[in-house]
Each structure stands twice: as C-alpha cells, then as structure tokens.
Short mmCIF file of C-alpha atoms in Angstrom, two decimals:
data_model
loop_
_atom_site.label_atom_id
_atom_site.label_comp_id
_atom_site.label_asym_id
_atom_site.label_seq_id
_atom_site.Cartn_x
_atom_site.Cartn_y
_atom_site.Cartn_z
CA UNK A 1 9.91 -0.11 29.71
CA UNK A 2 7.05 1.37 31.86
CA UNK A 3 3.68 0.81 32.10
CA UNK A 4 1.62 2.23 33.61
CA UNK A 5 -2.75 1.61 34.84
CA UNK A 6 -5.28 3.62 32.58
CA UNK A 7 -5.93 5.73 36.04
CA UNK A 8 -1.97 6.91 35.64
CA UNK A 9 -2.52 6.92 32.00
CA UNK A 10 -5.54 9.72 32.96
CA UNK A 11 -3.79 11.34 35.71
CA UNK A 12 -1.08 12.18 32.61
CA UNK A 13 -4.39 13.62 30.83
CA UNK A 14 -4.67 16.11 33.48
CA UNK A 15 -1.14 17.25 33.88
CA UNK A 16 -0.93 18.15 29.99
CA UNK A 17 -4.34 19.71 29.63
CA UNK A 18 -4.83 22.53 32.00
CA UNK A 19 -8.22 22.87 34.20
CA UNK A 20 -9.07 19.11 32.75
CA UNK A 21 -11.09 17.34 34.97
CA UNK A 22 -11.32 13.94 34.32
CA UNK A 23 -14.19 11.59 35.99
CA UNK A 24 -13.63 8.43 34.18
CA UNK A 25 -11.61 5.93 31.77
CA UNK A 26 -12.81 4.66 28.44
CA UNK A 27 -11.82 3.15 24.88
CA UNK A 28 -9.77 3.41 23.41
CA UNK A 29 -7.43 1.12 25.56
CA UNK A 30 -4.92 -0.72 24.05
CA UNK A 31 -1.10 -1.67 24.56
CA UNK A 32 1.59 -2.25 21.59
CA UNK A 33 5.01 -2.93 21.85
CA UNK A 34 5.42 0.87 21.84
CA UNK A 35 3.03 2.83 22.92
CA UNK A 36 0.17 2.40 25.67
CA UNK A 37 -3.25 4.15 24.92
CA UNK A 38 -6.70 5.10 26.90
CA UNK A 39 -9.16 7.33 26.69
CA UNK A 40 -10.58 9.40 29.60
CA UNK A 41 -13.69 11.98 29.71
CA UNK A 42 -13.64 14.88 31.25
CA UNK A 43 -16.96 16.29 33.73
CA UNK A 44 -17.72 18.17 30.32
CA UNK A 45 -18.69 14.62 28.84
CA UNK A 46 -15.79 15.34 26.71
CA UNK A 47 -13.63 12.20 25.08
CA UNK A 48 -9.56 12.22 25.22
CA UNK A 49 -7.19 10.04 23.86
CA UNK A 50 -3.56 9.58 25.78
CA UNK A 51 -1.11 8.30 23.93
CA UNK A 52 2.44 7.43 25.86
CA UNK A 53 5.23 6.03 24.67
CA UNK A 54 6.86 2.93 26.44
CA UNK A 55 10.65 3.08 25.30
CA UNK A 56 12.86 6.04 24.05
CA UNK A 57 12.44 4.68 20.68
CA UNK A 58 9.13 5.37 20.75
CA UNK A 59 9.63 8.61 22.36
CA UNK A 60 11.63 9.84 19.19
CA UNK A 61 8.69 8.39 17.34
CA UNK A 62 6.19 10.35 18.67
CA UNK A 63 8.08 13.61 18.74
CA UNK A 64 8.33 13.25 15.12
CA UNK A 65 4.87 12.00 14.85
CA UNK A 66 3.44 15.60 16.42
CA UNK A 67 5.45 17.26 14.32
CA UNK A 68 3.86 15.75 11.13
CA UNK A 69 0.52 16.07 12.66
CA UNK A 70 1.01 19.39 12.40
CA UNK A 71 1.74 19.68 8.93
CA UNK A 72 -1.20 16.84 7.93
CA UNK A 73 -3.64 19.20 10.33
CA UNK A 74 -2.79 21.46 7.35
CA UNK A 75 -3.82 19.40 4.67
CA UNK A 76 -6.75 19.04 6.68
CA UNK A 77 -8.31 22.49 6.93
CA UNK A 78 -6.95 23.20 3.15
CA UNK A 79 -9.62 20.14 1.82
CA UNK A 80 -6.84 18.11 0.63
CA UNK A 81 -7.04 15.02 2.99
CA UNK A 82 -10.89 14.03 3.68
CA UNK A 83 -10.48 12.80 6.68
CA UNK A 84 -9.58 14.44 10.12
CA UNK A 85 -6.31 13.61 12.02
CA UNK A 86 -5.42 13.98 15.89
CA UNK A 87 -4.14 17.67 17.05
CA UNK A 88 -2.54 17.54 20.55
CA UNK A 89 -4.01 19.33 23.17
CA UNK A 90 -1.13 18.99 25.48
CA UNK A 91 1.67 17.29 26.59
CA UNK A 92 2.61 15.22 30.09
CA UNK A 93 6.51 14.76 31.09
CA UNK A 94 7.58 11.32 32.19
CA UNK A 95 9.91 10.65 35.03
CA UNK A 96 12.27 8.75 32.55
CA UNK A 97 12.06 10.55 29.51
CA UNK A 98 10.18 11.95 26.93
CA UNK A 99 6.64 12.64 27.12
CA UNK A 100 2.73 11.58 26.74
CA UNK A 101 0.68 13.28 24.30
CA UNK A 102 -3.48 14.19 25.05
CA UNK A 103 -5.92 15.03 21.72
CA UNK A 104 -9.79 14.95 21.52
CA UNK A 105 -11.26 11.88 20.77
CA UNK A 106 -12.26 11.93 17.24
CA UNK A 107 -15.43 10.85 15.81
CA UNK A 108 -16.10 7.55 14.30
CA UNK A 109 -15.33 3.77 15.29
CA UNK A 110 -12.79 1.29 14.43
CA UNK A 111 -12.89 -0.02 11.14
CA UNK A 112 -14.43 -3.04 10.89
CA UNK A 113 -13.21 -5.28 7.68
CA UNK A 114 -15.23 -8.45 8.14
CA UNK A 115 -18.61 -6.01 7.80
CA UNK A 116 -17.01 -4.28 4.97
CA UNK A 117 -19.21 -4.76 1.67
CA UNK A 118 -18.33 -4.62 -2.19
CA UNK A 119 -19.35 -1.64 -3.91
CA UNK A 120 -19.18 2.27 -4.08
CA UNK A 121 -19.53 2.85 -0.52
CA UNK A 122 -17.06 2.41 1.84
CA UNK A 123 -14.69 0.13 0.32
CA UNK A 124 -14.31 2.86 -2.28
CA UNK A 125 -13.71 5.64 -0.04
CA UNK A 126 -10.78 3.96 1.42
CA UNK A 127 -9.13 3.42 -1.65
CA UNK A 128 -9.51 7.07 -2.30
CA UNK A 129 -8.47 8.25 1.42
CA UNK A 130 -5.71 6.23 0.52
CA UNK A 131 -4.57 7.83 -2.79
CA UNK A 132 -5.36 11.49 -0.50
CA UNK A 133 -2.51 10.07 1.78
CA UNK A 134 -0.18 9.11 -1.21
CA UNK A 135 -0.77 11.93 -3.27
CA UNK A 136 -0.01 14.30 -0.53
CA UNK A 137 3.89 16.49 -1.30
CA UNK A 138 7.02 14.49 -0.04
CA UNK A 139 7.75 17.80 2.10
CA UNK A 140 4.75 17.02 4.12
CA UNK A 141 6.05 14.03 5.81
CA UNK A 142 10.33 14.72 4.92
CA UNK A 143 10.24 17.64 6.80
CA UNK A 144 8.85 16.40 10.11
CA UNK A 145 12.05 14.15 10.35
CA UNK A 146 10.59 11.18 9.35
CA UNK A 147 12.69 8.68 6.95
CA UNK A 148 12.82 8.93 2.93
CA UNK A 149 13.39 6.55 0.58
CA UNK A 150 13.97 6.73 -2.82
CA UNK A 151 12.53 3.12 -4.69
CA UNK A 152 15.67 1.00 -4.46
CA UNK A 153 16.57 1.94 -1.24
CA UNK A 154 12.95 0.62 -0.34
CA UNK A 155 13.87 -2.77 -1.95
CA UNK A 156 17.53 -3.16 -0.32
CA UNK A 157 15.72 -2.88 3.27
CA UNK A 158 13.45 -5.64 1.89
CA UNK A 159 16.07 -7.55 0.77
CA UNK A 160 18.04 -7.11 3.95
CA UNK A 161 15.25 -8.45 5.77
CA UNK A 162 14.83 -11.48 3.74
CA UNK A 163 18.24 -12.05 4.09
CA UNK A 164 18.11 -12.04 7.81
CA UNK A 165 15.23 -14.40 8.35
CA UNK A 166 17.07 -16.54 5.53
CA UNK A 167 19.97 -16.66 8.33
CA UNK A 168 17.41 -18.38 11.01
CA UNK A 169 16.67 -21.32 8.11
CA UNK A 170 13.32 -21.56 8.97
CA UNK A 171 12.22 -19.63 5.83
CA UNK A 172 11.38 -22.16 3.12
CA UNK A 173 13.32 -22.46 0.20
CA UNK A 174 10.59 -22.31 -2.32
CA UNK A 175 9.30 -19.46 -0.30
CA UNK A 176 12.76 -17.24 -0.54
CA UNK A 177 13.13 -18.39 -3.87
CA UNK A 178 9.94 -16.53 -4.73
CA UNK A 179 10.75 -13.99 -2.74
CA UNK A 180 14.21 -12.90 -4.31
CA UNK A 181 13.29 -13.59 -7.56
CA UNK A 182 10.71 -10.58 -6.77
CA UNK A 183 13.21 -8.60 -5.16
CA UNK A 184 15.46 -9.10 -8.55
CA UNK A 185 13.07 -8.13 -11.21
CA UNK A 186 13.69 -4.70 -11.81
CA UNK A 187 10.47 -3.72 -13.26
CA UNK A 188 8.63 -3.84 -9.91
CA UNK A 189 10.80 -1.34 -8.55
CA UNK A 190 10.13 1.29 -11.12
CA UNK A 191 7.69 3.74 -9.33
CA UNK A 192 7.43 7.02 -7.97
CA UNK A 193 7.66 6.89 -4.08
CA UNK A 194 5.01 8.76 -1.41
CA UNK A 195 4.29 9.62 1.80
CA UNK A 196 3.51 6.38 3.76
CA UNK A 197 1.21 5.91 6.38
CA UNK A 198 3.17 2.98 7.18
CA UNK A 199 1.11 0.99 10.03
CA UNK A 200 -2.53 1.07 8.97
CA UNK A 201 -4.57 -1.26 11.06
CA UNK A 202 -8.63 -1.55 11.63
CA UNK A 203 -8.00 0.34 15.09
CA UNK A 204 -6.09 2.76 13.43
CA UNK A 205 -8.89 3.63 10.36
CA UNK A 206 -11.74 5.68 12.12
CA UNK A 207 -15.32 4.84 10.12
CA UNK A 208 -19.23 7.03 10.76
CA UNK A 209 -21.45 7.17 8.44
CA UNK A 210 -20.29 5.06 5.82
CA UNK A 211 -16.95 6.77 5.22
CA UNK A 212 -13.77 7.30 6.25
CA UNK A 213 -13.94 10.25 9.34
CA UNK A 214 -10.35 9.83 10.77
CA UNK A 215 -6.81 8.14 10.60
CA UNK A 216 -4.75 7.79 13.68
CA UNK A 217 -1.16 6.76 15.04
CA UNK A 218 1.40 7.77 12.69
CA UNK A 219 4.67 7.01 14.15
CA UNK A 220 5.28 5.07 11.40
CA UNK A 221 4.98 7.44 8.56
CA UNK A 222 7.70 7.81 6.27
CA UNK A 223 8.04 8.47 2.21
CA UNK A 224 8.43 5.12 0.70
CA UNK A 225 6.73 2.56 -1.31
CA UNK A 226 2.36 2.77 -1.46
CA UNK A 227 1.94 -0.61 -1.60
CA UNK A 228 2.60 -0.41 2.12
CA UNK A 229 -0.39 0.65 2.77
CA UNK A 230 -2.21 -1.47 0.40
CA UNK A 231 -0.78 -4.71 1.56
CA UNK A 232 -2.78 -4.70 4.65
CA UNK A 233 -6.16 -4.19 2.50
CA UNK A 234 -5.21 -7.13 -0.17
CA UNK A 235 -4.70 -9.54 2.49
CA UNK A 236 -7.34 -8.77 5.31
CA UNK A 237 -10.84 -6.99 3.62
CA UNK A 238 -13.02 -9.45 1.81
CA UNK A 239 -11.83 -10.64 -1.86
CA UNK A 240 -15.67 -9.51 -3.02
CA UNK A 241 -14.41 -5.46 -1.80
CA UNK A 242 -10.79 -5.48 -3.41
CA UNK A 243 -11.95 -4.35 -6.87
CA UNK A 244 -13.74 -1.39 -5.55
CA UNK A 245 -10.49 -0.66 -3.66
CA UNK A 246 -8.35 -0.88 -6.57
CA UNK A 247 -10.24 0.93 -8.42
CA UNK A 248 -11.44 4.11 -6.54
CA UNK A 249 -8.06 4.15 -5.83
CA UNK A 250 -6.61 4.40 -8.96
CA UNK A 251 -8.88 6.57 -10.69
CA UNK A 252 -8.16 9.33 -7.65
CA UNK A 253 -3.94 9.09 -8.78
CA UNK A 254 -4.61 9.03 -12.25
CA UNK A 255 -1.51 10.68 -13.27
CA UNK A 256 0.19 8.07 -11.00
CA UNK A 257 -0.09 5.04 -13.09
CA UNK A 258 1.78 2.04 -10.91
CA UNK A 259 1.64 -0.64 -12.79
CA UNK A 260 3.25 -3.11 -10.63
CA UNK A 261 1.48 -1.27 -7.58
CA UNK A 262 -0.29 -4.55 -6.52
CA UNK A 263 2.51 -7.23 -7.08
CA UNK A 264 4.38 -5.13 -4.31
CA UNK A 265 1.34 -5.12 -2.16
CA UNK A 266 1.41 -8.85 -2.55
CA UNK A 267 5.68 -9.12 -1.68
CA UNK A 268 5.24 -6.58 1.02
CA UNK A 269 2.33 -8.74 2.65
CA UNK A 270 4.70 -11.95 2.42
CA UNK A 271 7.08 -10.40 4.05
CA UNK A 272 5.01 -9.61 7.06
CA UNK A 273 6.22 -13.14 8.13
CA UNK A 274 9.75 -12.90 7.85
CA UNK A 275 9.51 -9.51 10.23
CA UNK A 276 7.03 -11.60 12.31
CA UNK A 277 9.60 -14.26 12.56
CA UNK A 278 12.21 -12.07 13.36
CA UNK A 279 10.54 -10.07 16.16
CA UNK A 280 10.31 -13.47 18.02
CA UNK A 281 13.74 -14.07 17.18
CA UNK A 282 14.66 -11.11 18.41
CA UNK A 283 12.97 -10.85 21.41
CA UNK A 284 13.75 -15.02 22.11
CA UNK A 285 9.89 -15.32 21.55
CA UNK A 286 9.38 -18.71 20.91
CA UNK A 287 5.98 -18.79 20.81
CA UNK A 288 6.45 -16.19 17.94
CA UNK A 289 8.88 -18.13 16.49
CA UNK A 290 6.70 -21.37 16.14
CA UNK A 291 3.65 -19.78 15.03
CA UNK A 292 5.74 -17.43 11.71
CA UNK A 293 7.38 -20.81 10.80
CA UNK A 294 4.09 -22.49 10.72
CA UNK A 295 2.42 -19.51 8.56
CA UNK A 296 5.64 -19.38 6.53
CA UNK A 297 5.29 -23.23 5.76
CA UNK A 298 1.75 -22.49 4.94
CA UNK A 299 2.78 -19.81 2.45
CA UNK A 300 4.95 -22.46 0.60
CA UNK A 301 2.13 -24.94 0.02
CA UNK A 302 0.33 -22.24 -1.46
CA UNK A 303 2.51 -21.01 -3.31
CA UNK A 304 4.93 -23.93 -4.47
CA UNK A 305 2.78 -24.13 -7.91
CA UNK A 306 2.16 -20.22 -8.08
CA UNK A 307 3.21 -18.21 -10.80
CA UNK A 308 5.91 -15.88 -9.74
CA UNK A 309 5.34 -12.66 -8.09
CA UNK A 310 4.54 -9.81 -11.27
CA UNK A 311 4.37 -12.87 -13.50
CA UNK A 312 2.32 -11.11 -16.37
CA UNK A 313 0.29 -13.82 -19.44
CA UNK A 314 2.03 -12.68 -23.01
CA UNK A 315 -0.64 -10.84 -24.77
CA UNK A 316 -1.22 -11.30 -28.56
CA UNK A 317 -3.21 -9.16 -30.11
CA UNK A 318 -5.31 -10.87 -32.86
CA UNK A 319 -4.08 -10.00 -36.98
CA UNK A 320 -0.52 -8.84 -36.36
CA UNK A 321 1.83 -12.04 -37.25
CA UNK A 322 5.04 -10.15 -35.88
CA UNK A 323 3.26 -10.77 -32.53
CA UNK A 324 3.68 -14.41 -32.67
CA UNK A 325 5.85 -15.76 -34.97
CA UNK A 326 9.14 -17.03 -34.01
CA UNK A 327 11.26 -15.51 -37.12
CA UNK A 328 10.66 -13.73 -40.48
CA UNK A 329 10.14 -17.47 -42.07
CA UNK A 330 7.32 -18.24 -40.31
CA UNK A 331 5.44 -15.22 -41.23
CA UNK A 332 2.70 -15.66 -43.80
CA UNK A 333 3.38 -14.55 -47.63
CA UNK A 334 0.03 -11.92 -47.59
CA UNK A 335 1.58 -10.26 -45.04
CA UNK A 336 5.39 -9.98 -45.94
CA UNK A 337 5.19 -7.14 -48.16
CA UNK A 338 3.16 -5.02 -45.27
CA UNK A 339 4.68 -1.52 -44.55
CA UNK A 340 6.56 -1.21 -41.06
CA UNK A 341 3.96 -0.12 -38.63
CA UNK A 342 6.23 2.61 -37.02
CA UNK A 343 7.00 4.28 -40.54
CA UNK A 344 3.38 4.42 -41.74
CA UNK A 345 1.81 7.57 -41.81
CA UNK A 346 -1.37 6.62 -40.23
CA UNK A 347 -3.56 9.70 -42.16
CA UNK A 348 -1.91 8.42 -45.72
CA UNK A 349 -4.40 6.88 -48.23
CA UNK A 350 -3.59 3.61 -49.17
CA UNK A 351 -2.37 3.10 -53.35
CA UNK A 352 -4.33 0.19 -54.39
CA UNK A 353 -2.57 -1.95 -57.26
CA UNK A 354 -3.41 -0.96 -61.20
CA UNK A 355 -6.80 -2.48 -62.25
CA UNK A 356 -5.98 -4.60 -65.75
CA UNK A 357 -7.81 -2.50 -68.58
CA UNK A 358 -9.86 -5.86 -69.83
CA UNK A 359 -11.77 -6.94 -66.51
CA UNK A 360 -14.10 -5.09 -64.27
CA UNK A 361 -12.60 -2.36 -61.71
CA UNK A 362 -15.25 -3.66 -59.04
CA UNK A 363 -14.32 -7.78 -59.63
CA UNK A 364 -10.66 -7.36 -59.15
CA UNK A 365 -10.57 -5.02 -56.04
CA UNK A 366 -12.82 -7.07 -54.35
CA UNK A 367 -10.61 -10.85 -55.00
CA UNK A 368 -7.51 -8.98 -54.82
CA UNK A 369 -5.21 -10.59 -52.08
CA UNK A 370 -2.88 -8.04 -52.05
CA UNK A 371 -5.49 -5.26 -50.74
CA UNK A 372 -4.32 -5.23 -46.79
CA UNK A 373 -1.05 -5.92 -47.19
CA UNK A 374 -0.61 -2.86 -49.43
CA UNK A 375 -1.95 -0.32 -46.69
CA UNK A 376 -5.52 -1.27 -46.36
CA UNK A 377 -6.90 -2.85 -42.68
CA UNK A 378 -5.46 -6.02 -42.47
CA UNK A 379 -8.23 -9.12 -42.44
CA UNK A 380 -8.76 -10.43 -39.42
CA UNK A 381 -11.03 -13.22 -40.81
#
C-alpha cells in the first residue's frame, strides 16, 4: 500500500492532464482504506479532484468505476439522472500498478445530514435522485464489469456474512436470532433488483442550492438490492426528514412497488456491524473489534423486546366476519347465508325476499334482517 503527500497526489494531476499547471492543494482531501483523494487548482483558478487508488484491489475498482462513469455521463446529458457525475480528464501511471484518475471539481458541497430539514425540499430530492439511480437499466452498470445479483444471491452474501461474524461469538444471540429469522422469511426477498450505488456517504452526496448537484465515488456500484442505498438514510438523516424520503421516493418508482423495501433497509443497516466487526477481525484491529461488539451489544438491548424484522399488525377490516373468526361456527347467523365474495357479480342487483301480500311493502323491507345478507351492503352498525 502507498501513500503518498497531497503535493505527489498534485504532481499526478499534472502528469494526466496535459499543459495543467497546478499552484495549490485544496478539499477535497481525504484517505479510505482504498483510495487517497485531494483536490488541486490550476493558475486558471480551476478545481481538480485526484483520485488514486492504494491497493490493486482498488485499482480494478476504479478501472471499472471509469468505465461506468462513462455510461452514467450518458444518462446525464440524456436528462435521465438529475444530477451530474465525475468525467475523467486524464489519467497518471503509478510505479506499482494501475493508475490515478483527474476530473473537474464539481459544484456543490458535502451533504450535510444534521442540517437536513423535513419537508419538500431537499430531503425530497434525495429520495427522488435516489429512485433516478435505481430506476436506471441493469445494462448501465452490468456492462461496465461491475457485479450482478439476482435477489437471493443478494441474501446468501448476507447470510454468509452473518455467519462469519457468528464464528467470532461476539454477535449476540438475540441479535443473530433476529437477524436469521430476517434472512429466512422469504417475503422480504421478493423484489426486483437495480443498479446500486453501493457506498453513499455525506462526502460522497454533492448539495447547492437546495438540491442534489452531484454524486461521486462509485467503485462500489453494482446491481443488487435498493435498500442499500436507503439504509444509510434510515439510520443517519433526522427521523423528522424520513417520511419525505420515503415518500418522494416512492412516488418517482411508482411502477416499482417494494413492499418490504424498508425492512431490508433496516437488516442491511444491522448488518453494518457484523462487516464492521469483521474488518477489525480481519485486519487484527482490536480497537475495531471492541468498539462493533459494544454497538452490537447495544443493538440487542434495543432490540431484545422488538418485533421482528418485516413483522407486519394483522389487519381486519371492519363488517367482514370471515376476517376474524376462527371457524365457520363462530360466524354470526345474519351473515351465513351471504354470497361468496369472489363469485358475486359486483354490477348484479340484489333480489330482495317476497313482500307478504297483507302488510305494507315499505314496513317489511325496512325490519327485514335478511336485507344484507341477501346481496345488499352489509351493516356495519
């Protein structure tokens, strides 16, 4: 792994962008586990970005990752993502491999989620950048190179990873109970999967103006499950901005309807630990180590009385005693003799009973008992 000083970091800048002149160093500066970042401005008062990989595994990354920015720069121009992505300008060979990549700076700062208020502004407008993202062809992203998975290939991967942190036994047991019961219930896993941005981040969400202007660092784009991307909003913007999320969101993927969409946004934030806890294991972190098992042993206080993950209430819906009754016994004489909801023709006219010849038409239809349970609207007094 090399790293290198923001002044070799610009000196890169001017190898990959002929007749670039650069004069200083500025933000964006920032180091990951892959990649390091700066930005530098040129004597045109012009703002860069490098981006260089640290590992070959992150080289591979961001070949792949240029080669979907060029299909999402696409997307772009055509009006069907609304917000602007980076185009490289040029490129800077490294002595051990691989390569740096130099764009233009693009407008807008950092999002900021603690300033982040409830309403139609820009809360909504990343729920519907979001559904832009999602709603974007598989193509786009599968062929760049990037992964694809199909929905239950999504959840083995999940379930592999619970599996391994299981194997430290530091996860808690009410915690990877709740977890594989999740990862079990096959109606969570019905959905339709999408591109993925994959690692969104407020550093990585670009904000002027009240709105979305740019989304950055996609190495870890792939076609998978949305909730990805959604986790990160559900468990870092203010509770008051979620329904404003949700919402724009949804109503911009209408013919999308996920209707366990959230409960994997929910699973997939949970598991944040476990990979948390495994990095440190992985890299014999224990500092990392120490501080997942404490927010895992968190997690199982909160959630040791919680209803499961996708736990829905049993809805009744008032007037219909096949909704609630336990067997045919139980169900009330006025409405045993009602027709079979599925075989009704719902533009018939109901046949009301023969009025006796002796008595009033108008007295008997209006004390006869019979009257909903013979086609008519049944009383929901």
């Amino acid at each position: 792994m090399t790293r290198r000083s923001p002044l070799a970091l610009a000196a890169l800048a001017t190898a990959a962008v002929p007749g670039l002149d650069v004069v200083a160093t500025r933000s964006p500066q920032s180091t990951t586990a892959d990649f390091q970042v700066t930005g530098v401005l040129d004597s045109g008062g012009r703002h860069w970005v490098v981006r260089c990989p640290l590992h070959a595994s992150a080289g591979a990354s961001l070949e792949a990752e240029v080669a979907l920015l060029a299909n999402l720069a696409v997307q772009v121009r055509e009006g069907v993502l609304p917000f602007a992505v980076p185009e490289p300008a040029g490129f800077a060979a490294l002595p051990e491999g691989g390569r740096a990549m130099v764009y233009r700076q693009l407008r807008g700062r950092p999002l900021d989620l603690e300033r982040l208020g409830p309403g139609p502004g820009l809360a909504a407008d990343l729920g519907r950048c979001l559904a832009a993202l999602h709603e974007l062809p598989v193509r786009v992203v599968e062929d760049a190179g990037l992964p694809v998975y199909d929905a239950d290939e999504y959840r083995k991967r999940c379930l592999a990873e619970v599996d391994a942190a299981a194997r430290t036994g530091h996860v808690p047991t009410v915690v990877l109970a709740r977890w594989e019961r999740a990862l079990e219930d096959v109606a969570l896993w019905r959905f339709r999967t999408t591109p993925v941005h994959g690692d969104l981040a407020e550093e990585h969400v670009l904000v002027q103006d009240g709105e979305v202007s740019a989304v950055i660092s996609f190495s870890e784009t792939h076609v998978g499950d949305p909730a990805v991307d959604l986790a990160w909003l559900l468990a870092s913007a203010p509770e008051e901005c979620l329904d404003a999320i949700e919402e724009a969101y949804a109503l911009a993927r209408p013919e999308n309807a996920d209707a366990h969409l959230l409960d994997r946004a929910q699973l997939v934030g949970e598991l944040a630990l476990a990979r948390w806890l495994m990095h440190g294991v992985n890299t014999a972190n224990e500092q990392v180590v120490a501080d997942a098992v404490h927010m895992l042993e968190d997690l199982a206080e909160q959630v040791t009385d919680a209803e499961p993950i996708g736990h829905r209430e049993p809805v009744v819906v008032p007037g219909r005693p096949g909704d609630w009754a336990e067997g045919g016994d139980d169900v009330p004489e006025d409405a045993a003799g009602a027709p079979d909801d599925e075989d009704a023709d719902p533009n018939s006219t109901a046949e009301l009973p023969s009025l006796p010849a002796e008595e009033p038409a108008a007295d008997d239809t209006a004390s006869s008992p019979g009257a909903a349970a013979d086609g008519g609207e049944p009383s929901r007094a």
